[in-house]
């Protein structure tokens, strides 16, 4: 059985299913469908190369496995997928696309629920602020504004200005 030393030093048995899943996910991230059969063939190729390098009961690293996966992707005609495989989860553009699509779906659902009457939050806030200003200009309570103005003036003068 082949043993893989992971990045943090722990050891795991070689798992072909992880390789296959990783290859399929890299294809999906790049917008290219890699069939299960193609992924299995590439996984078999990776395992064959590890055995050739390290033996049936050899020890390899996750770094070496990743490099062999990139070689298999290139050899099987998927060189454009290598970039997406290298990015991994750190810069997963497919995740970003999925999140944007989900946001758009939610927006459409909200629009359907409100029958197209979605309010622009920014405009709504500006309208509220404008209404507040109109209220403060209400002639029925002008003395409040004058009281605050007088208080501010007194505070300003008391600060040695």
Short mmCIF file of N, CA and C in Angstrom, two decimals:
data_model
loop_
_atom_site.label_atom_id
_atom_site.label_comp_id
_atom_site.label_asym_id
_atom_site.label_seq_id
_atom_site.Cartn_x
_atom_site.Cartn_y
_atom_site.Cartn_z
N UNK A 1 0.84 -1.18 0.00
CA UNK A 1 0.00 0.00 0.00
C UNK A 1 0.89 1.25 0.00
N UNK A 2 0.53 2.21 -0.83
CA UNK A 2 1.28 3.47 -0.94
C UNK A 2 0.83 4.40 0.18
N UNK A 3 1.79 5.06 0.81
CA UNK A 3 1.51 6.02 1.87
C UNK A 3 1.84 7.42 1.36
N UNK A 4 0.95 8.36 1.67
CA UNK A 4 1.15 9.75 1.26
C UNK A 4 1.40 10.60 2.50
N UNK A 5 2.51 11.34 2.49
CA UNK A 5 2.79 12.28 3.56
C UNK A 5 2.17 13.62 3.16
N UNK A 6 1.24 14.08 4.00
CA UNK A 6 0.52 15.31 3.71
C UNK A 6 1.35 16.54 4.06
N UNK A 7 0.85 17.72 3.70
CA UNK A 7 1.58 18.98 3.92
C UNK A 7 1.95 19.19 5.38
N UNK A 8 1.07 18.82 6.29
CA UNK A 8 1.32 19.06 7.71
C UNK A 8 2.07 17.91 8.38
N UNK A 9 2.49 16.92 7.59
CA UNK A 9 3.31 15.84 8.12
C UNK A 9 2.56 14.57 8.46
N UNK A 10 1.24 14.61 8.51
CA UNK A 10 0.51 13.38 8.80
C UNK A 10 0.53 12.46 7.59
N UNK A 11 0.34 11.17 7.84
CA UNK A 11 0.41 10.19 6.77
C UNK A 11 -0.96 9.56 6.54
N UNK A 12 -1.25 9.29 5.27
CA UNK A 12 -2.51 8.66 4.89
C UNK A 12 -2.24 7.64 3.80
N UNK A 13 -3.08 6.62 3.74
CA UNK A 13 -2.96 5.70 2.61
C UNK A 13 -3.38 6.42 1.33
N UNK A 14 -2.75 6.06 0.22
CA UNK A 14 -3.10 6.64 -1.08
C UNK A 14 -4.55 6.31 -1.36
N UNK A 15 -5.34 7.33 -1.71
CA UNK A 15 -6.77 7.16 -1.97
C UNK A 15 -7.08 7.59 -3.40
N UNK A 16 -7.25 6.61 -4.30
CA UNK A 16 -7.54 6.96 -5.70
C UNK A 16 -8.81 7.79 -5.87
N UNK A 17 -9.79 7.59 -5.00
CA UNK A 17 -11.04 8.35 -5.11
C UNK A 17 -10.80 9.85 -4.90
N UNK A 18 -9.87 10.20 -4.00
CA UNK A 18 -9.54 11.61 -3.79
C UNK A 18 -8.93 12.22 -5.06
N UNK A 19 -8.09 11.45 -5.72
CA UNK A 19 -7.45 11.92 -6.96
C UNK A 19 -8.52 12.15 -8.02
N UNK A 20 -9.40 11.16 -8.17
CA UNK A 20 -10.46 11.25 -9.18
C UNK A 20 -11.35 12.46 -8.93
N UNK A 21 -11.77 12.64 -7.69
CA UNK A 21 -12.63 13.78 -7.33
C UNK A 21 -11.92 15.10 -7.60
N UNK A 22 -10.65 15.15 -7.26
CA UNK A 22 -9.86 16.36 -7.46
C UNK A 22 -9.76 16.71 -8.94
N UNK A 23 -9.57 15.72 -9.77
CA UNK A 23 -9.47 15.93 -11.22
C UNK A 23 -10.81 16.43 -11.78
N UNK A 24 -11.89 15.80 -11.37
CA UNK A 24 -13.22 16.21 -11.86
C UNK A 24 -13.54 17.63 -11.40
N UNK A 25 -13.22 17.95 -10.14
CA UNK A 25 -13.47 19.30 -9.62
C UNK A 25 -12.65 20.35 -10.36
N UNK A 26 -11.41 20.03 -10.68
CA UNK A 26 -10.57 20.98 -11.43
C UNK A 26 -11.19 21.25 -12.80
N UNK A 27 -11.71 20.20 -13.44
CA UNK A 27 -12.39 20.38 -14.72
C UNK A 27 -13.61 21.27 -14.59
N UNK A 28 -14.42 21.00 -13.56
CA UNK A 28 -15.61 21.82 -13.32
C UNK A 28 -15.24 23.28 -13.08
N UNK A 29 -14.17 23.50 -12.31
CA UNK A 29 -13.72 24.86 -12.04
C UNK A 29 -13.33 25.59 -13.32
N UNK A 30 -12.79 24.84 -14.27
CA UNK A 30 -12.39 25.43 -15.54
C UNK A 30 -13.49 25.43 -16.58
N UNK A 31 -14.67 24.97 -16.19
CA UNK A 31 -15.79 24.95 -17.12
C UNK A 31 -15.71 23.84 -18.15
N UNK A 32 -14.91 22.81 -17.86
CA UNK A 32 -14.75 21.68 -18.78
C UNK A 32 -15.16 20.41 -18.05
N UNK A 33 -16.05 19.66 -18.67
CA UNK A 33 -16.51 18.42 -18.05
C UNK A 33 -15.49 17.32 -18.34
N UNK A 34 -14.99 16.73 -17.27
CA UNK A 34 -14.12 15.56 -17.38
C UNK A 34 -14.96 14.38 -16.93
N UNK A 35 -15.12 13.41 -17.81
CA UNK A 35 -15.96 12.26 -17.47
C UNK A 35 -15.33 11.44 -16.36
N UNK A 36 -16.17 10.66 -15.74
CA UNK A 36 -15.71 9.78 -14.66
C UNK A 36 -14.67 8.80 -15.19
N UNK A 37 -14.89 8.30 -16.40
CA UNK A 37 -13.96 7.35 -17.01
C UNK A 37 -12.60 8.01 -17.27
N UNK A 38 -12.61 9.24 -17.80
CA UNK A 38 -11.36 9.96 -18.04
C UNK A 38 -10.61 10.20 -16.73
N UNK A 39 -11.37 10.57 -15.70
CA UNK A 39 -10.75 10.81 -14.39
C UNK A 39 -10.16 9.52 -13.83
N UNK A 40 -10.85 8.40 -14.04
CA UNK A 40 -10.33 7.10 -13.58
C UNK A 40 -9.04 6.75 -14.31
N UNK A 41 -9.01 6.98 -15.62
CA UNK A 41 -7.79 6.69 -16.39
C UNK A 41 -6.62 7.54 -15.91
N UNK A 42 -6.88 8.81 -15.66
CA UNK A 42 -5.81 9.69 -15.16
C UNK A 42 -5.36 9.26 -13.77
N UNK A 43 -6.32 8.87 -12.93
CA UNK A 43 -5.99 8.40 -11.58
C UNK A 43 -5.12 7.15 -11.65
N UNK A 44 -5.48 6.24 -12.55
CA UNK A 44 -4.68 5.02 -12.74
C UNK A 44 -3.26 5.38 -13.20
N UNK A 45 -3.16 6.36 -14.08
CA UNK A 45 -1.86 6.81 -14.57
C UNK A 45 -1.01 7.38 -13.43
N UNK A 46 -1.64 8.17 -12.57
CA UNK A 46 -0.94 8.76 -11.42
C UNK A 46 -0.42 7.65 -10.51
N UNK A 47 -1.30 6.68 -10.20
CA UNK A 47 -0.89 5.58 -9.32
C UNK A 47 0.23 4.76 -9.94
N UNK A 48 0.12 4.50 -11.24
CA UNK A 48 1.16 3.73 -11.95
C UNK A 48 2.50 4.43 -11.85
N UNK A 49 2.51 5.75 -12.00
CA UNK A 49 3.76 6.52 -11.91
C UNK A 49 4.33 6.53 -10.49
N UNK A 50 3.45 6.61 -9.50
CA UNK A 50 3.93 6.57 -8.11
C UNK A 50 4.57 5.21 -7.82
N UNK A 51 3.92 4.14 -8.26
CA UNK A 51 4.47 2.79 -8.05
C UNK A 51 5.80 2.66 -8.77
N UNK A 52 5.90 3.20 -9.98
CA UNK A 52 7.16 3.13 -10.74
C UNK A 52 8.27 3.89 -10.01
N UNK A 53 7.93 5.01 -9.37
CA UNK A 53 8.92 5.82 -8.66
C UNK A 53 9.24 5.29 -7.26
N UNK A 54 8.22 4.84 -6.54
CA UNK A 54 8.38 4.53 -5.11
C UNK A 54 8.14 3.07 -4.74
N UNK A 55 7.60 2.28 -5.66
CA UNK A 55 7.31 0.88 -5.35
C UNK A 55 5.90 0.71 -4.79
N UNK A 56 5.43 -0.55 -4.75
CA UNK A 56 4.07 -0.87 -4.30
C UNK A 56 3.80 -0.40 -2.88
N UNK A 57 4.78 -0.51 -2.01
CA UNK A 57 4.62 -0.10 -0.61
C UNK A 57 5.40 1.17 -0.31
N UNK A 58 5.57 1.99 -1.32
CA UNK A 58 6.38 3.19 -1.18
C UNK A 58 5.70 4.32 -0.43
N UNK A 59 6.51 5.31 -0.14
CA UNK A 59 6.04 6.52 0.53
C UNK A 59 6.27 7.69 -0.42
N UNK A 60 5.23 8.49 -0.60
CA UNK A 60 5.32 9.66 -1.46
C UNK A 60 4.78 10.87 -0.69
N UNK A 61 4.87 12.03 -1.29
CA UNK A 61 4.34 13.24 -0.64
C UNK A 61 3.14 13.76 -1.43
N UNK A 62 2.34 14.56 -0.77
CA UNK A 62 1.20 15.17 -1.46
C UNK A 62 1.69 16.08 -2.59
N UNK A 63 2.87 16.66 -2.42
CA UNK A 63 3.45 17.51 -3.47
C UNK A 63 3.75 16.70 -4.73
N UNK A 64 4.34 15.53 -4.53
CA UNK A 64 4.65 14.67 -5.68
C UNK A 64 3.36 14.20 -6.36
N UNK A 65 2.37 13.85 -5.57
CA UNK A 65 1.09 13.42 -6.13
C UNK A 65 0.48 14.55 -6.96
N UNK A 66 0.50 15.77 -6.44
CA UNK A 66 -0.04 16.92 -7.18
C UNK A 66 0.69 17.11 -8.51
N UNK A 67 2.00 16.99 -8.49
CA UNK A 67 2.78 17.15 -9.73
C UNK A 67 2.41 16.06 -10.74
N UNK A 68 2.23 14.84 -10.26
CA UNK A 68 1.86 13.74 -11.16
C UNK A 68 0.45 13.92 -11.72
N UNK A 69 -0.43 14.51 -10.94
CA UNK A 69 -1.78 14.81 -11.43
C UNK A 69 -1.70 15.85 -12.55
N UNK A 70 -0.87 16.86 -12.37
CA UNK A 70 -0.70 17.89 -13.42
C UNK A 70 -0.14 17.27 -14.70
N UNK A 71 0.81 16.35 -14.55
CA UNK A 71 1.37 15.66 -15.72
C UNK A 71 0.27 14.85 -16.42
N UNK A 72 -0.55 14.14 -15.64
CA UNK A 72 -1.63 13.34 -16.22
C UNK A 72 -2.64 14.23 -16.95
N UNK A 73 -2.99 15.37 -16.35
CA UNK A 73 -3.92 16.28 -17.01
C UNK A 73 -3.37 16.73 -18.36
N UNK A 74 -2.10 17.05 -18.40
CA UNK A 74 -1.47 17.47 -19.67
C UNK A 74 -1.43 16.32 -20.66
N UNK A 75 -1.03 15.13 -20.20
CA UNK A 75 -0.90 13.97 -21.09
C UNK A 75 -2.24 13.51 -21.65
N UNK A 76 -3.32 13.73 -20.92
CA UNK A 76 -4.64 13.30 -21.38
C UNK A 76 -5.39 14.40 -22.13
N UNK A 77 -4.67 15.49 -22.45
CA UNK A 77 -5.26 16.53 -23.29
C UNK A 77 -6.02 17.61 -22.55
N UNK A 78 -5.70 17.82 -21.28
CA UNK A 78 -6.37 18.86 -20.50
C UNK A 78 -5.37 19.85 -19.91
N UNK A 79 -4.48 20.40 -20.74
CA UNK A 79 -3.48 21.32 -20.18
C UNK A 79 -4.10 22.59 -19.58
N UNK A 80 -5.25 23.01 -20.12
CA UNK A 80 -5.90 24.22 -19.62
C UNK A 80 -6.46 24.03 -18.21
N UNK A 81 -6.68 22.79 -17.81
CA UNK A 81 -7.22 22.50 -16.48
C UNK A 81 -6.14 22.57 -15.40
N UNK A 82 -4.89 22.44 -15.80
CA UNK A 82 -3.78 22.46 -14.84
C UNK A 82 -3.81 23.74 -14.00
N UNK A 83 -4.08 24.86 -14.64
CA UNK A 83 -4.13 26.14 -13.92
C UNK A 83 -5.19 26.11 -12.82
N UNK A 84 -6.36 25.57 -13.13
CA UNK A 84 -7.43 25.51 -12.13
C UNK A 84 -7.09 24.51 -11.03
N UNK A 85 -6.39 23.44 -11.40
CA UNK A 85 -5.97 22.46 -10.40
C UNK A 85 -4.95 23.09 -9.45
N UNK A 86 -4.02 23.85 -10.01
CA UNK A 86 -2.99 24.50 -9.18
C UNK A 86 -3.59 25.50 -8.21
N UNK A 87 -4.62 26.21 -8.64
CA UNK A 87 -5.25 27.21 -7.77
C UNK A 87 -5.91 26.58 -6.57
N UNK A 88 -6.51 25.42 -6.81
CA UNK A 88 -7.17 24.74 -5.72
C UNK A 88 -8.25 25.60 -5.10
N UNK A 89 -8.41 25.49 -3.81
CA UNK A 89 -9.48 26.18 -3.11
C UNK A 89 -9.13 27.63 -2.79
N UNK A 90 -7.86 28.00 -2.91
CA UNK A 90 -7.48 29.36 -2.54
C UNK A 90 -8.08 30.40 -3.47
N UNK A 91 -8.08 30.13 -4.75
CA UNK A 91 -8.56 31.10 -5.73
C UNK A 91 -9.61 30.45 -6.62
N UNK A 92 -10.59 29.83 -6.01
CA UNK A 92 -11.57 29.06 -6.76
C UNK A 92 -12.55 29.98 -7.47
N UNK A 93 -12.28 30.23 -8.75
CA UNK A 93 -13.16 31.12 -9.52
C UNK A 93 -14.54 30.51 -9.72
N UNK A 94 -14.60 29.19 -9.73
CA UNK A 94 -15.90 28.55 -9.88
C UNK A 94 -16.79 28.85 -8.68
N UNK A 95 -16.20 28.88 -7.48
CA UNK A 95 -16.96 29.24 -6.29
C UNK A 95 -17.53 30.64 -6.43
N UNK A 96 -16.73 31.55 -6.93
CA UNK A 96 -17.18 32.93 -7.11
C UNK A 96 -18.35 32.96 -8.10
N UNK A 97 -18.20 32.23 -9.20
CA UNK A 97 -19.28 32.19 -10.19
C UNK A 97 -20.55 31.59 -9.59
N UNK A 98 -20.39 30.52 -8.78
CA UNK A 98 -21.56 29.90 -8.15
C UNK A 98 -22.23 30.87 -7.18
N UNK A 99 -21.44 31.61 -6.41
CA UNK A 99 -22.01 32.57 -5.47
C UNK A 99 -22.74 33.69 -6.20
N UNK A 100 -22.16 34.19 -7.28
CA UNK A 100 -22.83 35.25 -8.05
C UNK A 100 -24.13 34.74 -8.65
N UNK A 101 -24.12 33.50 -9.13
CA UNK A 101 -25.35 32.92 -9.69
C UNK A 101 -26.41 32.77 -8.60
N UNK A 102 -25.99 32.35 -7.41
CA UNK A 102 -26.93 32.20 -6.29
C UNK A 102 -27.52 33.55 -5.89
N UNK A 103 -26.69 34.57 -5.87
CA UNK A 103 -27.17 35.92 -5.54
C UNK A 103 -28.21 36.37 -6.56
N UNK A 104 -27.93 36.13 -7.82
CA UNK A 104 -28.86 36.51 -8.88
C UNK A 104 -30.18 35.74 -8.74
N UNK A 105 -30.10 34.45 -8.40
CA UNK A 105 -31.31 33.66 -8.19
C UNK A 105 -32.13 34.23 -7.04
N UNK A 106 -31.46 34.60 -5.95
CA UNK A 106 -32.16 35.17 -4.80
C UNK A 106 -32.81 36.50 -5.18
N UNK A 107 -32.10 37.32 -5.95
CA UNK A 107 -32.65 38.60 -6.37
C UNK A 107 -33.91 38.39 -7.20
N UNK A 108 -33.85 37.42 -8.14
CA UNK A 108 -35.01 37.15 -8.98
C UNK A 108 -36.18 36.62 -8.15
N UNK A 109 -35.87 35.75 -7.18
CA UNK A 109 -36.92 35.22 -6.32
C UNK A 109 -37.58 36.33 -5.51
N UNK A 110 -36.77 37.23 -4.98
CA UNK A 110 -37.32 38.37 -4.24
C UNK A 110 -38.17 39.26 -5.14
N UNK A 111 -37.70 39.45 -6.35
CA UNK A 111 -38.45 40.27 -7.31
C UNK A 111 -39.79 39.62 -7.61
N UNK A 112 -39.78 38.28 -7.77
CA UNK A 112 -41.04 37.56 -8.02
C UNK A 112 -41.98 37.69 -6.82
N UNK A 113 -41.42 37.57 -5.62
CA UNK A 113 -42.24 37.66 -4.41
C UNK A 113 -42.84 39.05 -4.23
N UNK A 114 -42.11 40.06 -4.62
CA UNK A 114 -42.59 41.43 -4.46
C UNK A 114 -43.20 41.97 -5.74
N UNK A 115 -43.42 41.08 -6.69
CA UNK A 115 -44.02 41.42 -7.98
C UNK A 115 -43.28 42.56 -8.67
N UNK A 116 -41.96 42.49 -8.63
CA UNK A 116 -41.15 43.47 -9.34
C UNK A 116 -40.97 44.78 -8.61
N UNK A 117 -41.41 44.86 -7.36
CA UNK A 117 -41.33 46.11 -6.62
C UNK A 117 -40.16 46.12 -5.65
N UNK A 118 -39.01 45.68 -6.09
CA UNK A 118 -37.83 45.74 -5.23
C UNK A 118 -37.40 47.19 -5.09
N UNK A 119 -37.12 47.60 -3.87
CA UNK A 119 -36.71 48.97 -3.60
C UNK A 119 -35.20 49.04 -3.58
N UNK A 120 -34.67 50.02 -4.23
CA UNK A 120 -33.23 50.27 -4.17
C UNK A 120 -32.93 50.80 -2.78
N UNK A 121 -32.18 50.03 -2.00
CA UNK A 121 -31.91 50.38 -0.61
C UNK A 121 -31.27 51.75 -0.50
N UNK A 122 -30.32 52.05 -1.37
CA UNK A 122 -29.64 53.34 -1.30
C UNK A 122 -30.63 54.48 -1.52
N UNK A 123 -31.48 54.35 -2.53
CA UNK A 123 -32.47 55.40 -2.79
C UNK A 123 -33.43 55.52 -1.61
N UNK A 124 -33.80 54.36 -1.05
CA UNK A 124 -34.72 54.36 0.09
C UNK A 124 -34.11 55.11 1.26
N UNK A 125 -32.83 54.88 1.54
CA UNK A 125 -32.15 55.58 2.63
C UNK A 125 -32.08 57.07 2.35
N UNK A 126 -31.78 57.44 1.10
CA UNK A 126 -31.71 58.86 0.74
C UNK A 126 -33.06 59.53 0.94
N UNK A 127 -34.13 58.80 0.61
CA UNK A 127 -35.47 59.36 0.79
C UNK A 127 -35.75 59.57 2.27
N UNK A 128 -35.35 58.59 3.12
CA UNK A 128 -35.57 58.73 4.56
C UNK A 128 -34.82 59.94 5.10
N UNK A 129 -33.58 60.11 4.65
CA UNK A 129 -32.78 61.25 5.10
C UNK A 129 -33.44 62.55 4.66
N UNK A 130 -33.91 62.58 3.42
CA UNK A 130 -34.59 63.77 2.92
C UNK A 130 -35.84 64.09 3.72
N UNK A 131 -36.60 63.07 4.10
CA UNK A 131 -37.80 63.28 4.91
C UNK A 131 -37.43 63.80 6.29
N UNK A 132 -36.33 63.27 6.85
CA UNK A 132 -35.87 63.75 8.16
C UNK A 132 -35.50 65.23 8.09
N UNK A 133 -34.87 65.63 6.98
CA UNK A 133 -34.51 67.04 6.82
C UNK A 133 -35.75 67.91 6.73
N UNK A 134 -36.76 67.43 6.01
CA UNK A 134 -38.00 68.19 5.90
C UNK A 134 -38.65 68.35 7.27
N UNK A 135 -38.61 67.27 8.07
CA UNK A 135 -39.20 67.33 9.41
C UNK A 135 -38.47 68.37 10.26
N UNK A 136 -37.15 68.43 10.13
CA UNK A 136 -36.38 69.37 10.95
C UNK A 136 -36.63 70.81 10.51
N UNK A 137 -37.13 70.98 9.27
CA UNK A 137 -37.44 72.33 8.79
C UNK A 137 -38.89 72.71 9.08
N UNK A 138 -39.56 71.86 9.83
CA UNK A 138 -40.96 72.10 10.17
C UNK A 138 -41.08 73.36 11.03
N UNK A 139 -41.86 74.37 10.59
CA UNK A 139 -41.95 75.64 11.32
C UNK A 139 -42.64 75.51 12.67
N UNK A 140 -43.28 74.39 12.95
CA UNK A 140 -43.97 74.27 14.23
C UNK A 140 -43.02 74.10 15.41
N UNK A 141 -41.74 73.72 15.16
CA UNK A 141 -40.79 73.53 16.25
C UNK A 141 -39.47 74.22 15.97
N UNK A 142 -39.45 75.49 15.61
CA UNK A 142 -38.18 76.13 15.29
C UNK A 142 -37.32 76.39 16.52
N UNK A 143 -37.94 76.54 17.69
CA UNK A 143 -37.15 76.85 18.87
C UNK A 143 -36.16 75.73 19.23
N UNK A 144 -36.48 74.47 18.90
CA UNK A 144 -35.55 73.37 19.19
C UNK A 144 -34.25 73.56 18.44
N UNK A 145 -34.33 73.89 17.15
CA UNK A 145 -33.12 74.11 16.36
C UNK A 145 -32.31 75.26 16.91
N UNK A 146 -33.01 76.33 17.34
CA UNK A 146 -32.30 77.50 17.88
C UNK A 146 -31.63 77.16 19.21
N UNK A 147 -32.31 76.35 20.02
CA UNK A 147 -31.72 75.97 21.30
C UNK A 147 -30.42 75.20 21.09
N UNK A 148 -30.43 74.25 20.15
CA UNK A 148 -29.22 73.48 19.87
C UNK A 148 -28.13 74.37 19.30
N UNK A 149 -28.50 75.29 18.45
CA UNK A 149 -27.52 76.21 17.87
C UNK A 149 -26.90 77.07 18.95
N UNK A 150 -27.72 77.56 19.87
CA UNK A 150 -27.20 78.37 20.98
C UNK A 150 -26.28 77.55 21.87
N UNK A 151 -26.65 76.31 22.13
CA UNK A 151 -25.83 75.44 22.96
C UNK A 151 -24.48 75.18 22.30
N UNK A 152 -24.48 74.92 21.00
CA UNK A 152 -23.21 74.69 20.27
C UNK A 152 -22.34 75.94 20.32
N UNK A 153 -22.95 77.09 20.19
CA UNK A 153 -22.19 78.35 20.24
C UNK A 153 -21.55 78.54 21.60
N UNK A 154 -22.29 78.26 22.66
CA UNK A 154 -21.74 78.40 24.01
C UNK A 154 -20.58 77.44 24.23
N UNK A 155 -20.70 76.22 23.79
CA UNK A 155 -19.63 75.22 23.94
C UNK A 155 -18.40 75.67 23.17
N UNK A 156 -18.61 76.16 21.96
CA UNK A 156 -17.50 76.62 21.12
C UNK A 156 -16.75 77.76 21.80
N UNK A 157 -17.50 78.72 22.34
CA UNK A 157 -16.88 79.88 22.98
C UNK A 157 -16.12 79.49 24.25
N UNK A 158 -16.60 78.47 24.95
CA UNK A 158 -15.97 78.08 26.21
C UNK A 158 -14.66 77.30 25.99
N UNK A 159 -14.31 76.97 24.78
CA UNK A 159 -13.09 76.21 24.49
C UNK A 159 -11.94 77.11 24.10
N UNK A 160 -11.85 78.28 24.65
CA UNK A 160 -10.74 79.23 24.43
C UNK A 160 -10.54 79.58 22.96
N UNK A 161 -11.58 79.82 22.26
CA UNK A 161 -11.45 80.23 20.85
C UNK A 161 -11.56 81.69 20.70
#
